[in-house]
PDB file of C-alpha atoms in Angstrom:
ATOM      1  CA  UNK A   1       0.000   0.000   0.000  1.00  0.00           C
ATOM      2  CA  UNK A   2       2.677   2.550   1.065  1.00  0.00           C
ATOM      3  CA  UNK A   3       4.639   1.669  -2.330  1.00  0.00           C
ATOM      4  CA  UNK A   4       0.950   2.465  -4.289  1.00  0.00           C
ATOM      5  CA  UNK A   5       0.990   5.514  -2.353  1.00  0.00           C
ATOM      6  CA  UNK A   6       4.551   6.654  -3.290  1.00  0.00           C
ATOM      7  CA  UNK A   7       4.115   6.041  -6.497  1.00  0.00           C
ATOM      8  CA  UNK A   8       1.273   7.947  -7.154  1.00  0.00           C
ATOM      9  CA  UNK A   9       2.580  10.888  -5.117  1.00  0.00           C
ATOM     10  CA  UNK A  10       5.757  10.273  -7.442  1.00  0.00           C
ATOM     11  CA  UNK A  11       3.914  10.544 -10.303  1.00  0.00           C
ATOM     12  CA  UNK A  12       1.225  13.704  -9.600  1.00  0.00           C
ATOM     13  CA  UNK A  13       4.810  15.828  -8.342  1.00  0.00           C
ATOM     14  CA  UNK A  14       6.688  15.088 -11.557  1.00  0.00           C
ATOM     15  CA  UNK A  15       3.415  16.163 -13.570  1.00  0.00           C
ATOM     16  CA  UNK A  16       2.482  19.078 -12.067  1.00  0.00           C
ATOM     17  CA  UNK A  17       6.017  20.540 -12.000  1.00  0.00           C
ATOM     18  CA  UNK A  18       6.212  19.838 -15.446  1.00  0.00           C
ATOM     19  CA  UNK A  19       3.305  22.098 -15.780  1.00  0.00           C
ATOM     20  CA  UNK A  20       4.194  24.737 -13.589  1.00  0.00           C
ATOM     21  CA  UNK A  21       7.979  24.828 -15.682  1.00  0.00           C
ATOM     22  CA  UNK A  22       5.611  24.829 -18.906  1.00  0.00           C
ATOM     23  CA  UNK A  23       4.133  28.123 -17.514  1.00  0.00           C
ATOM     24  CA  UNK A  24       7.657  29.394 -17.159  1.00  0.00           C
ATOM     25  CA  UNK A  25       8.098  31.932 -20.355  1.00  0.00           C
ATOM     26  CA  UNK A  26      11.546  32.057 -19.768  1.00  0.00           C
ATOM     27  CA  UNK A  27      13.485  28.349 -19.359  1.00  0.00           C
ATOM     28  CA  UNK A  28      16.745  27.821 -18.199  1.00  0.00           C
ATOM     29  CA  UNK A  29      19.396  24.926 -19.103  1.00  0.00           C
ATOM     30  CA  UNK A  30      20.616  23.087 -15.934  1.00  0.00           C
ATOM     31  CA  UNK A  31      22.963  19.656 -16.408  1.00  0.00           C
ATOM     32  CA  UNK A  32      23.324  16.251 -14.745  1.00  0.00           C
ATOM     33  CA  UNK A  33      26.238  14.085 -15.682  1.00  0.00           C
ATOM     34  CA  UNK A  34      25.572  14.835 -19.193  1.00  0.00           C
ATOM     35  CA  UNK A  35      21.781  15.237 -19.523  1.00  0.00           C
ATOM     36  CA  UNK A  36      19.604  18.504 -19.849  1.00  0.00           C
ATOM     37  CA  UNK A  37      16.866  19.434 -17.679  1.00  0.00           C
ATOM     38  CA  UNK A  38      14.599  22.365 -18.007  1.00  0.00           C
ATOM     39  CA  UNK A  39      14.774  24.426 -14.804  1.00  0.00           C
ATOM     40  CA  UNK A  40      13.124  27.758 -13.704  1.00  0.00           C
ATOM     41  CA  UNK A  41      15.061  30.389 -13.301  1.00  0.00           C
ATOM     42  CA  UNK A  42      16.406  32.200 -16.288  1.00  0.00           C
ATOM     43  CA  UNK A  43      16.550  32.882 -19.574  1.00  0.00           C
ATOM     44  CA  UNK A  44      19.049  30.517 -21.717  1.00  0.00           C
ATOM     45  CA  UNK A  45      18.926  32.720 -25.029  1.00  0.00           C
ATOM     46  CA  UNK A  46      20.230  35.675 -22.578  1.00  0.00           C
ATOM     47  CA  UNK A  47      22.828  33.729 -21.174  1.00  0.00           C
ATOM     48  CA  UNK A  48      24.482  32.582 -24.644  1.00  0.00           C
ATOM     49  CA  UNK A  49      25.557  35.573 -25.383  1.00  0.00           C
ATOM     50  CA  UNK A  50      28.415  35.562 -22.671  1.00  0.00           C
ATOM     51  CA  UNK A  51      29.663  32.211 -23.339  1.00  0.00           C
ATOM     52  CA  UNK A  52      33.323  32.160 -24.484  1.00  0.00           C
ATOM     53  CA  UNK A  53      33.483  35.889 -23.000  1.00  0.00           C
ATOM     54  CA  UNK A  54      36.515  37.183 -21.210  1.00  0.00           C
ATOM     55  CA  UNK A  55      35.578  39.131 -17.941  1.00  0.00           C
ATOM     56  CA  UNK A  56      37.113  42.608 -18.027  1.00  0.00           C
ATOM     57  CA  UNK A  57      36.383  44.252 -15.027  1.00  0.00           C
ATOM     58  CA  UNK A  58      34.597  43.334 -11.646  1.00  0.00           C
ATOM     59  CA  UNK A  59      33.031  46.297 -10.040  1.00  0.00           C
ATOM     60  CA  UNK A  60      31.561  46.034  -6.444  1.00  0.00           C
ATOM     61  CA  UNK A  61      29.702  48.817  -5.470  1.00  0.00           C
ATOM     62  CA  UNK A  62      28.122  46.743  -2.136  1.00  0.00           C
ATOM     63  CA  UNK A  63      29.713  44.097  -0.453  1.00  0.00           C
ATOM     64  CA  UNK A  64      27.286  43.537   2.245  1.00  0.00           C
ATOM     65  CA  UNK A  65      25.224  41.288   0.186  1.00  0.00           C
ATOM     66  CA  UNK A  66      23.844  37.662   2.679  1.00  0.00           C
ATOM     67  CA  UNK A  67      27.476  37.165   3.060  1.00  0.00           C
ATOM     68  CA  UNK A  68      29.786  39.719   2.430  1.00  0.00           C
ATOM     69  CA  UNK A  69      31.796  39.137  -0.965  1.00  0.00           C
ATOM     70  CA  UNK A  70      35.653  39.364   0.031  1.00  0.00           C
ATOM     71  CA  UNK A  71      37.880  41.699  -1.088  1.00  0.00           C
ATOM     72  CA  UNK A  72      40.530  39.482  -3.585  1.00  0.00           C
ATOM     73  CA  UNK A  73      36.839  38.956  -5.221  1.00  0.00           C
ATOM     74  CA  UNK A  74      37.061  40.771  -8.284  1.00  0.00           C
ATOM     75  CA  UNK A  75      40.867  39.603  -9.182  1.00  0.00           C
ATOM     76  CA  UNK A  76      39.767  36.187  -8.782  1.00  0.00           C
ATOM     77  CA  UNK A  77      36.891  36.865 -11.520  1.00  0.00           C
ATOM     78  CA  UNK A  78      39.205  38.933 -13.612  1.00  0.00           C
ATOM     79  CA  UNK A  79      40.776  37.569 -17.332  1.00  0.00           C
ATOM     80  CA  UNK A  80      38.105  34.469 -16.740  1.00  0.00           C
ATOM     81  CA  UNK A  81      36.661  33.397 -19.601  1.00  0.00           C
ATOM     82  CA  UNK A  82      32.732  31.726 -18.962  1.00  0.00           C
ATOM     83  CA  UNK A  83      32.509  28.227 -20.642  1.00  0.00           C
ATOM     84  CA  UNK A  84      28.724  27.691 -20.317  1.00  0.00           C
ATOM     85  CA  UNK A  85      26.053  28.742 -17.557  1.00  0.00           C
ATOM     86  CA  UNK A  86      24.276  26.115 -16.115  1.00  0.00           C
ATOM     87  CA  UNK A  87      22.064  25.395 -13.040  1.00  0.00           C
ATOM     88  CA  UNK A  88      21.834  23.833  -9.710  1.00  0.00           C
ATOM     89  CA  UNK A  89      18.870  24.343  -7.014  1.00  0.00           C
ATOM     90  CA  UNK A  90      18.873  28.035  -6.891  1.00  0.00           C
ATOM     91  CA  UNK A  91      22.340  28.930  -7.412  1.00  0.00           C
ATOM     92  CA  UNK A  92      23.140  30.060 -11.121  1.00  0.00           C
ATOM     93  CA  UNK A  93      26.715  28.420 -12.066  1.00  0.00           C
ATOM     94  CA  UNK A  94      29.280  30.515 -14.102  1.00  0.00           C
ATOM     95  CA  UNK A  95      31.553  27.608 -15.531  1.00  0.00           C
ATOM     96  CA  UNK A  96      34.987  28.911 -16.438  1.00  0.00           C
ATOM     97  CA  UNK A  97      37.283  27.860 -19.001  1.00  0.00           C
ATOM     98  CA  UNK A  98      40.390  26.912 -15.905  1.00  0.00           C
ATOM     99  CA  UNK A  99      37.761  24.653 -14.159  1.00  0.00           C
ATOM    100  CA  UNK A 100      36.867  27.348 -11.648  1.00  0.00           C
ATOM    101  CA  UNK A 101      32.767  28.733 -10.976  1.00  0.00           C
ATOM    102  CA  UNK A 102      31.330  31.247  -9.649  1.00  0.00           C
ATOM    103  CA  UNK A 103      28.129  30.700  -7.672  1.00  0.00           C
ATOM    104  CA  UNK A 104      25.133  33.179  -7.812  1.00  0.00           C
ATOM    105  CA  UNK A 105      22.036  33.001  -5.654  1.00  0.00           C
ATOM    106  CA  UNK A 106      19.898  35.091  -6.048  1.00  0.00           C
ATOM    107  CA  UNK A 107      17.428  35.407  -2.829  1.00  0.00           C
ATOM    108  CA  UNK A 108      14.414  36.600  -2.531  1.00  0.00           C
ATOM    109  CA  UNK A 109      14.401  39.819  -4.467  1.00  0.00           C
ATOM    110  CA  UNK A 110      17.878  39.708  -6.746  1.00  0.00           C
ATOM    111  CA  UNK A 111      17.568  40.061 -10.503  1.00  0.00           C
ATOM    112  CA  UNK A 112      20.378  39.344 -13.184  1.00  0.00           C
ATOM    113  CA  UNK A 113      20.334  42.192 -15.842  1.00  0.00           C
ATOM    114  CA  UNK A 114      22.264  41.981 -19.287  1.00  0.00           C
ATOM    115  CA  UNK A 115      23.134  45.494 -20.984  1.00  0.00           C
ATOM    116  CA  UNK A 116      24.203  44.660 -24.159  1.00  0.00           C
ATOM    117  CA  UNK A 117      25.967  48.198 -25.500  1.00  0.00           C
ATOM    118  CA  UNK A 118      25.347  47.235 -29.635  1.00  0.00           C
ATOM    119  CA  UNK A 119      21.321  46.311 -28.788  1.00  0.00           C
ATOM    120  CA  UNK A 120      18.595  48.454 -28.756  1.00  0.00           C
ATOM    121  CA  UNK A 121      16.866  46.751 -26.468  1.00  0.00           C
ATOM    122  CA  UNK A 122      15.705  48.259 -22.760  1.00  0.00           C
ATOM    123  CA  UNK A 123      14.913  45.148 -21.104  1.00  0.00           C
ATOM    124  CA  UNK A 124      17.738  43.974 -19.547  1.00  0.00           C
ATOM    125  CA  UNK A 125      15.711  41.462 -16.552  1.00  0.00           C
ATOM    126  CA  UNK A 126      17.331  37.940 -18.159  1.00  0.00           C
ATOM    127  CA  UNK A 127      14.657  37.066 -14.785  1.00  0.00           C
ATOM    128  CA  UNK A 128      11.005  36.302 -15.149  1.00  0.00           C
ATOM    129  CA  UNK A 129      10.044  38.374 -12.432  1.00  0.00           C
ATOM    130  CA  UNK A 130      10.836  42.169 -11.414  1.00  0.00           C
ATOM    131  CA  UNK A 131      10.927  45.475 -13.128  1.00  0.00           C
ATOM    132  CA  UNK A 132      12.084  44.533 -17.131  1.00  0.00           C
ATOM    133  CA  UNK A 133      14.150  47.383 -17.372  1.00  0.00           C
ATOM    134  CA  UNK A 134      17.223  48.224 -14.952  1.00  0.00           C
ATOM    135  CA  UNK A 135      16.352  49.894 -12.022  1.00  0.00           C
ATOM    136  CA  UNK A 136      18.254  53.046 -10.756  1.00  0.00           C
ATOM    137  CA  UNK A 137      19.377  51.536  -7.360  1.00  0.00           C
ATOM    138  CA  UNK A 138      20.401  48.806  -5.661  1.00  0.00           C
ATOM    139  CA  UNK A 139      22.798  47.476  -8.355  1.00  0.00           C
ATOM    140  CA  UNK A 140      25.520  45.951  -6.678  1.00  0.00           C
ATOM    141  CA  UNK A 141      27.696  43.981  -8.996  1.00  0.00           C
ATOM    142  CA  UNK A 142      28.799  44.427 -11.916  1.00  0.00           C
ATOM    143  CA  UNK A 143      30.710  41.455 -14.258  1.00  0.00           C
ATOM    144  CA  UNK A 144      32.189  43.754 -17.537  1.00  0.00           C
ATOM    145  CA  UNK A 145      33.045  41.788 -20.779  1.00  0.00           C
ATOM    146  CA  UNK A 146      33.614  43.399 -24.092  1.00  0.00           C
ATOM    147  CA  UNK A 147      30.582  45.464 -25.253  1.00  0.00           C
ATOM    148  CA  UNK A 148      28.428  43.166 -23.030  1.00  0.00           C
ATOM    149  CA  UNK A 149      27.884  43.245 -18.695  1.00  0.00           C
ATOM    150  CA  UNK A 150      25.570  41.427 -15.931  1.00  0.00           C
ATOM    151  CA  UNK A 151      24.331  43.794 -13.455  1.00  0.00           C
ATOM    152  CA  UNK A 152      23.048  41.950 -10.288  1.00  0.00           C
ATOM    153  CA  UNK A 153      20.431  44.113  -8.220  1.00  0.00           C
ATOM    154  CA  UNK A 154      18.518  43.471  -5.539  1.00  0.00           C
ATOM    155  CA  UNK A 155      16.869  45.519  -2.909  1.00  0.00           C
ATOM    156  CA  UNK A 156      16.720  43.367  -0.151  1.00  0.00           C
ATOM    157  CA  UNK A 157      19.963  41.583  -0.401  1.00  0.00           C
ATOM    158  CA  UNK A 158      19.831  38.118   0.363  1.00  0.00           C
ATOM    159  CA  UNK A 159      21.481  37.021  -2.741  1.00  0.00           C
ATOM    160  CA  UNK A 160      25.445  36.195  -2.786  1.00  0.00           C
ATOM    161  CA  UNK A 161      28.210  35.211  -5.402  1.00  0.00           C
ATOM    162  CA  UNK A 162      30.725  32.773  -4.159  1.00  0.00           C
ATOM    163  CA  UNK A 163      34.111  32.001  -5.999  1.00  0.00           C
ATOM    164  CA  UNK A 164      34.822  27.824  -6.290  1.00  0.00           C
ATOM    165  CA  UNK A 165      38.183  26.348  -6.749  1.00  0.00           C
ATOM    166  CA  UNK A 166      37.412  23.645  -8.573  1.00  0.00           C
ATOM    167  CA  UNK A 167      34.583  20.798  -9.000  1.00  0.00           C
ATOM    168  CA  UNK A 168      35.501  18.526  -6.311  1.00  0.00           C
ATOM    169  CA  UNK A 169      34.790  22.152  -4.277  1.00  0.00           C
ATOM    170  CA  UNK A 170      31.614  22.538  -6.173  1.00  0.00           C
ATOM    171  CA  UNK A 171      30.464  19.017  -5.202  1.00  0.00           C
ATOM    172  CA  UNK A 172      30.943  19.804  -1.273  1.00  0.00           C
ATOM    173  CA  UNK A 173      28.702  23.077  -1.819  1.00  0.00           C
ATOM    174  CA  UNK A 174      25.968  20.723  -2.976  1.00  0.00           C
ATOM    175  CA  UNK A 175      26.354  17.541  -0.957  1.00  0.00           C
ATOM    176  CA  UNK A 176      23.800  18.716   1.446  1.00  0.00           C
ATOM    177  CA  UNK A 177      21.186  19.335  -1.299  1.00  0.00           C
ATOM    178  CA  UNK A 178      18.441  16.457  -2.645  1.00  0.00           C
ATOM    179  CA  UNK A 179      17.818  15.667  -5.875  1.00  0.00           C
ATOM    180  CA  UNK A 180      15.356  18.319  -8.098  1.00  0.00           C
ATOM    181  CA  UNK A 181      11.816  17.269  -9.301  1.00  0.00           C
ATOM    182  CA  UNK A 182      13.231  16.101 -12.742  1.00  0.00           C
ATOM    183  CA  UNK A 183      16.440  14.526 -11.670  1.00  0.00           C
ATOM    184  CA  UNK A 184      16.529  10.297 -11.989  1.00  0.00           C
ATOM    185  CA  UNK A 185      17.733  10.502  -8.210  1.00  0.00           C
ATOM    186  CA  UNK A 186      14.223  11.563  -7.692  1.00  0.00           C
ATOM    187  CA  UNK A 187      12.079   8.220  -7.734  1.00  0.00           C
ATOM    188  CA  UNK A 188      10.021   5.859  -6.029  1.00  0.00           C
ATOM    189  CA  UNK A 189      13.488   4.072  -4.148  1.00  0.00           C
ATOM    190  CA  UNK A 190      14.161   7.518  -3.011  1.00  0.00           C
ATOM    191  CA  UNK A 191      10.272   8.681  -1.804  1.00  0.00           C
ATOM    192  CA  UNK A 192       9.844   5.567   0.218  1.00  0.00           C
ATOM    193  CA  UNK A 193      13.525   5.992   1.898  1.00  0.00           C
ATOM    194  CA  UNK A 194      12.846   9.285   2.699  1.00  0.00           C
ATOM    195  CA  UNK A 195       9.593   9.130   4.277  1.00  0.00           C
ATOM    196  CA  UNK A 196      10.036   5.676   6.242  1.00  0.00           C
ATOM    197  CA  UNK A 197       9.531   6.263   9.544  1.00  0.00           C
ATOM    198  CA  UNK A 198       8.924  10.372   9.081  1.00  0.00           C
ATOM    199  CA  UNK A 199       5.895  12.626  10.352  1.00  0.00           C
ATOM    200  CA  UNK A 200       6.283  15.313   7.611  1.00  0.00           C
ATOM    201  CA  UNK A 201       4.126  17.134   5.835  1.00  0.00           C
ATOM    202  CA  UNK A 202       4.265  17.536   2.008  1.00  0.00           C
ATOM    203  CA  UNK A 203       4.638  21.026   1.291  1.00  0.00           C
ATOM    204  CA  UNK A 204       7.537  20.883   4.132  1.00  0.00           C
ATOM    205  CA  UNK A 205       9.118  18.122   2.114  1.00  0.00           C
ATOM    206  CA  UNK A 206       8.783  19.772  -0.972  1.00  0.00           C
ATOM    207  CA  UNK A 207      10.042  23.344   0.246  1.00  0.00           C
ATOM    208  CA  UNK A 208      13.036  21.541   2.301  1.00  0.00           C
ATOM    209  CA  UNK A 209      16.335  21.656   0.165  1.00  0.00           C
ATOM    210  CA  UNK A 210      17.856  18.782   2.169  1.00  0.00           C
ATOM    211  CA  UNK A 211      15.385  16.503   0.546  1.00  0.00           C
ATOM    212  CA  UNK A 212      13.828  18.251  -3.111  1.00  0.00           C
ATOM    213  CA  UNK A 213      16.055  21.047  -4.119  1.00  0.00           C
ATOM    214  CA  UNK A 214      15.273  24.084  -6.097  1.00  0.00           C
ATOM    215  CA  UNK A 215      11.226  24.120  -5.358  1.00  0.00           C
ATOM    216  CA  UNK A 216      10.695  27.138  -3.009  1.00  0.00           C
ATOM    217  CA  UNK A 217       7.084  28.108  -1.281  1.00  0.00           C
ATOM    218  CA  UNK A 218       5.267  29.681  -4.586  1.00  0.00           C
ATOM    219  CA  UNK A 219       5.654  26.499  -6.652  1.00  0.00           C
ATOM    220  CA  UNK A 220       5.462  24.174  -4.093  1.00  0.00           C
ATOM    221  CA  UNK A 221       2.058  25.250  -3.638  1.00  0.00           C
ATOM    222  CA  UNK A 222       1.400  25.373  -7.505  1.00  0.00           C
ATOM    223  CA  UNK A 223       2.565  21.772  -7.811  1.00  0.00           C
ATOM    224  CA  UNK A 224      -0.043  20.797  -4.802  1.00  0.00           C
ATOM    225  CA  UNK A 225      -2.476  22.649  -6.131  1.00  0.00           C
ATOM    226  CA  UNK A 226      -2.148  20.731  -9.575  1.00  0.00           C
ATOM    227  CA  UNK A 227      -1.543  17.430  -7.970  1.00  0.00           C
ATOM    228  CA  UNK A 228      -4.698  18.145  -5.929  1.00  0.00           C
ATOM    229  CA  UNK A 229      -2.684  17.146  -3.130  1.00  0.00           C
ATOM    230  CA  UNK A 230      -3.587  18.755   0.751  1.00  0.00           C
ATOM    231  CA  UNK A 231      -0.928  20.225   1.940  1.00  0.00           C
ATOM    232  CA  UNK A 232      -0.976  19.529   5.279  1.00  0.00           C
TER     233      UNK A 232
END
Protein backbone atom coordinates (compact mmCIF):
# COMPACT_ATOMS: atom_id res chain seq x y z
CA UNK A 1 0.00 0.00 0.00
CA UNK A 2 2.68 2.55 1.07
CA UNK A 3 4.64 1.67 -2.33
CA UNK A 4 0.95 2.47 -4.29
CA UNK A 5 0.99 5.51 -2.35
CA UNK A 6 4.55 6.65 -3.29
CA UNK A 7 4.12 6.04 -6.50
CA UNK A 8 1.27 7.95 -7.15
CA UNK A 9 2.58 10.89 -5.12
CA UNK A 10 5.76 10.27 -7.44
CA UNK A 11 3.91 10.54 -10.30
CA UNK A 12 1.22 13.70 -9.60
CA UNK A 13 4.81 15.83 -8.34
CA UNK A 14 6.69 15.09 -11.56
CA UNK A 15 3.41 16.16 -13.57
CA UNK A 16 2.48 19.08 -12.07
CA UNK A 17 6.02 20.54 -12.00
CA UNK A 18 6.21 19.84 -15.45
CA UNK A 19 3.31 22.10 -15.78
CA UNK A 20 4.19 24.74 -13.59
CA UNK A 21 7.98 24.83 -15.68
CA UNK A 22 5.61 24.83 -18.91
CA UNK A 23 4.13 28.12 -17.51
CA UNK A 24 7.66 29.39 -17.16
CA UNK A 25 8.10 31.93 -20.36
CA UNK A 26 11.55 32.06 -19.77
CA UNK A 27 13.48 28.35 -19.36
CA UNK A 28 16.74 27.82 -18.20
CA UNK A 29 19.40 24.93 -19.10
CA UNK A 30 20.62 23.09 -15.93
CA UNK A 31 22.96 19.66 -16.41
CA UNK A 32 23.32 16.25 -14.74
CA UNK A 33 26.24 14.08 -15.68
CA UNK A 34 25.57 14.83 -19.19
CA UNK A 35 21.78 15.24 -19.52
CA UNK A 36 19.60 18.50 -19.85
CA UNK A 37 16.87 19.43 -17.68
CA UNK A 38 14.60 22.37 -18.01
CA UNK A 39 14.77 24.43 -14.80
CA UNK A 40 13.12 27.76 -13.70
CA UNK A 41 15.06 30.39 -13.30
CA UNK A 42 16.41 32.20 -16.29
CA UNK A 43 16.55 32.88 -19.57
CA UNK A 44 19.05 30.52 -21.72
CA UNK A 45 18.93 32.72 -25.03
CA UNK A 46 20.23 35.67 -22.58
CA UNK A 47 22.83 33.73 -21.17
CA UNK A 48 24.48 32.58 -24.64
CA UNK A 49 25.56 35.57 -25.38
CA UNK A 50 28.42 35.56 -22.67
CA UNK A 51 29.66 32.21 -23.34
CA UNK A 52 33.32 32.16 -24.48
CA UNK A 53 33.48 35.89 -23.00
CA UNK A 54 36.52 37.18 -21.21
CA UNK A 55 35.58 39.13 -17.94
CA UNK A 56 37.11 42.61 -18.03
CA UNK A 57 36.38 44.25 -15.03
CA UNK A 58 34.60 43.33 -11.65
CA UNK A 59 33.03 46.30 -10.04
CA UNK A 60 31.56 46.03 -6.44
CA UNK A 61 29.70 48.82 -5.47
CA UNK A 62 28.12 46.74 -2.14
CA UNK A 63 29.71 44.10 -0.45
CA UNK A 64 27.29 43.54 2.25
CA UNK A 65 25.22 41.29 0.19
CA UNK A 66 23.84 37.66 2.68
CA UNK A 67 27.48 37.17 3.06
CA UNK A 68 29.79 39.72 2.43
CA UNK A 69 31.80 39.14 -0.97
CA UNK A 70 35.65 39.36 0.03
CA UNK A 71 37.88 41.70 -1.09
CA UNK A 72 40.53 39.48 -3.58
CA UNK A 73 36.84 38.96 -5.22
CA UNK A 74 37.06 40.77 -8.28
CA UNK A 75 40.87 39.60 -9.18
CA UNK A 76 39.77 36.19 -8.78
CA UNK A 77 36.89 36.86 -11.52
CA UNK A 78 39.21 38.93 -13.61
CA UNK A 79 40.78 37.57 -17.33
CA UNK A 80 38.10 34.47 -16.74
CA UNK A 81 36.66 33.40 -19.60
CA UNK A 82 32.73 31.73 -18.96
CA UNK A 83 32.51 28.23 -20.64
CA UNK A 84 28.72 27.69 -20.32
CA UNK A 85 26.05 28.74 -17.56
CA UNK A 86 24.28 26.12 -16.12
CA UNK A 87 22.06 25.39 -13.04
CA UNK A 88 21.83 23.83 -9.71
CA UNK A 89 18.87 24.34 -7.01
CA UNK A 90 18.87 28.04 -6.89
CA UNK A 91 22.34 28.93 -7.41
CA UNK A 92 23.14 30.06 -11.12
CA UNK A 93 26.71 28.42 -12.07
CA UNK A 94 29.28 30.51 -14.10
CA UNK A 95 31.55 27.61 -15.53
CA UNK A 96 34.99 28.91 -16.44
CA UNK A 97 37.28 27.86 -19.00
CA UNK A 98 40.39 26.91 -15.90
CA UNK A 99 37.76 24.65 -14.16
CA UNK A 100 36.87 27.35 -11.65
CA UNK A 101 32.77 28.73 -10.98
CA UNK A 102 31.33 31.25 -9.65
CA UNK A 103 28.13 30.70 -7.67
CA UNK A 104 25.13 33.18 -7.81
CA UNK A 105 22.04 33.00 -5.65
CA UNK A 106 19.90 35.09 -6.05
CA UNK A 107 17.43 35.41 -2.83
CA UNK A 108 14.41 36.60 -2.53
CA UNK A 109 14.40 39.82 -4.47
CA UNK A 110 17.88 39.71 -6.75
CA UNK A 111 17.57 40.06 -10.50
CA UNK A 112 20.38 39.34 -13.18
CA UNK A 113 20.33 42.19 -15.84
CA UNK A 114 22.26 41.98 -19.29
CA UNK A 115 23.13 45.49 -20.98
CA UNK A 116 24.20 44.66 -24.16
CA UNK A 117 25.97 48.20 -25.50
CA UNK A 118 25.35 47.23 -29.63
CA UNK A 119 21.32 46.31 -28.79
CA UNK A 120 18.60 48.45 -28.76
CA UNK A 121 16.87 46.75 -26.47
CA UNK A 122 15.71 48.26 -22.76
CA UNK A 123 14.91 45.15 -21.10
CA UNK A 124 17.74 43.97 -19.55
CA UNK A 125 15.71 41.46 -16.55
CA UNK A 126 17.33 37.94 -18.16
CA UNK A 127 14.66 37.07 -14.78
CA UNK A 128 11.00 36.30 -15.15
CA UNK A 129 10.04 38.37 -12.43
CA UNK A 130 10.84 42.17 -11.41
CA UNK A 131 10.93 45.48 -13.13
CA UNK A 132 12.08 44.53 -17.13
CA UNK A 133 14.15 47.38 -17.37
CA UNK A 134 17.22 48.22 -14.95
CA UNK A 135 16.35 49.89 -12.02
CA UNK A 136 18.25 53.05 -10.76
CA UNK A 137 19.38 51.54 -7.36
CA UNK A 138 20.40 48.81 -5.66
CA UNK A 139 22.80 47.48 -8.36
CA UNK A 140 25.52 45.95 -6.68
CA UNK A 141 27.70 43.98 -9.00
CA UNK A 142 28.80 44.43 -11.92
CA UNK A 143 30.71 41.45 -14.26
CA UNK A 144 32.19 43.75 -17.54
CA UNK A 145 33.05 41.79 -20.78
CA UNK A 146 33.61 43.40 -24.09
CA UNK A 147 30.58 45.46 -25.25
CA UNK A 148 28.43 43.17 -23.03
CA UNK A 149 27.88 43.24 -18.70
CA UNK A 150 25.57 41.43 -15.93
CA UNK A 151 24.33 43.79 -13.45
CA UNK A 152 23.05 41.95 -10.29
CA UNK A 153 20.43 44.11 -8.22
CA UNK A 154 18.52 43.47 -5.54
CA UNK A 155 16.87 45.52 -2.91
CA UNK A 156 16.72 43.37 -0.15
CA UNK A 157 19.96 41.58 -0.40
CA UNK A 158 19.83 38.12 0.36
CA UNK A 159 21.48 37.02 -2.74
CA UNK A 160 25.44 36.19 -2.79
CA UNK A 161 28.21 35.21 -5.40
CA UNK A 162 30.73 32.77 -4.16
CA UNK A 163 34.11 32.00 -6.00
CA UNK A 164 34.82 27.82 -6.29
CA UNK A 165 38.18 26.35 -6.75
CA UNK A 166 37.41 23.64 -8.57
CA UNK A 167 34.58 20.80 -9.00
CA UNK A 168 35.50 18.53 -6.31
CA UNK A 169 34.79 22.15 -4.28
CA UNK A 170 31.61 22.54 -6.17
CA UNK A 171 30.46 19.02 -5.20
CA UNK A 172 30.94 19.80 -1.27
CA UNK A 173 28.70 23.08 -1.82
CA UNK A 174 25.97 20.72 -2.98
CA UNK A 175 26.35 17.54 -0.96
CA UNK A 176 23.80 18.72 1.45
CA UNK A 177 21.19 19.33 -1.30
CA UNK A 178 18.44 16.46 -2.64
CA UNK A 179 17.82 15.67 -5.87
CA UNK A 180 15.36 18.32 -8.10
CA UNK A 181 11.82 17.27 -9.30
CA UNK A 182 13.23 16.10 -12.74
CA UNK A 183 16.44 14.53 -11.67
CA UNK A 184 16.53 10.30 -11.99
CA UNK A 185 17.73 10.50 -8.21
CA UNK A 186 14.22 11.56 -7.69
CA UNK A 187 12.08 8.22 -7.73
CA UNK A 188 10.02 5.86 -6.03
CA UNK A 189 13.49 4.07 -4.15
CA UNK A 190 14.16 7.52 -3.01
CA UNK A 191 10.27 8.68 -1.80
CA UNK A 192 9.84 5.57 0.22
CA UNK A 193 13.52 5.99 1.90
CA UNK A 194 12.85 9.28 2.70
CA UNK A 195 9.59 9.13 4.28
CA UNK A 196 10.04 5.68 6.24
CA UNK A 197 9.53 6.26 9.54
CA UNK A 198 8.92 10.37 9.08
CA UNK A 199 5.90 12.63 10.35
CA UNK A 200 6.28 15.31 7.61
CA UNK A 201 4.13 17.13 5.83
CA UNK A 202 4.27 17.54 2.01
CA UNK A 203 4.64 21.03 1.29
CA UNK A 204 7.54 20.88 4.13
CA UNK A 205 9.12 18.12 2.11
CA UNK A 206 8.78 19.77 -0.97
CA UNK A 207 10.04 23.34 0.25
CA UNK A 208 13.04 21.54 2.30
CA UNK A 209 16.33 21.66 0.17
CA UNK A 210 17.86 18.78 2.17
CA UNK A 211 15.38 16.50 0.55
CA UNK A 212 13.83 18.25 -3.11
CA UNK A 213 16.06 21.05 -4.12
CA UNK A 214 15.27 24.08 -6.10
CA UNK A 215 11.23 24.12 -5.36
CA UNK A 216 10.69 27.14 -3.01
CA UNK A 217 7.08 28.11 -1.28
CA UNK A 218 5.27 29.68 -4.59
CA UNK A 219 5.65 26.50 -6.65
CA UNK A 220 5.46 24.17 -4.09
CA UNK A 221 2.06 25.25 -3.64
CA UNK A 222 1.40 25.37 -7.50
CA UNK A 223 2.56 21.77 -7.81
CA UNK A 224 -0.04 20.80 -4.80
CA UNK A 225 -2.48 22.65 -6.13
CA UNK A 226 -2.15 20.73 -9.58
CA UNK A 227 -1.54 17.43 -7.97
CA UNK A 228 -4.70 18.15 -5.93
CA UNK A 229 -2.68 17.15 -3.13
CA UNK A 230 -3.59 18.75 0.75
CA UNK A 231 -0.93 20.23 1.94
CA UNK A 232 -0.98 19.53 5.28
Amino acid sequence: MKKVVALILLFSLNAAAAEVVKFDPRPAVVEQEGSTYIGILLSEEDFRKILQKKIKKVIIKNRNLRFKIPLEFEKLLQNKIIKKVTRFSKYIILNFSDSSFCLIHLGMSGTIHLIDKNSSNQFSNVSFYNSPNLPKKHNHVQIQFQDLKIIYNDPRRFGFFKFIKNKQDLKKRFCHLGPEPFFNDFNLKYLLKYFFNKKKDIKSFLIDQKSVSGIGNIYASEILFLSKINPK
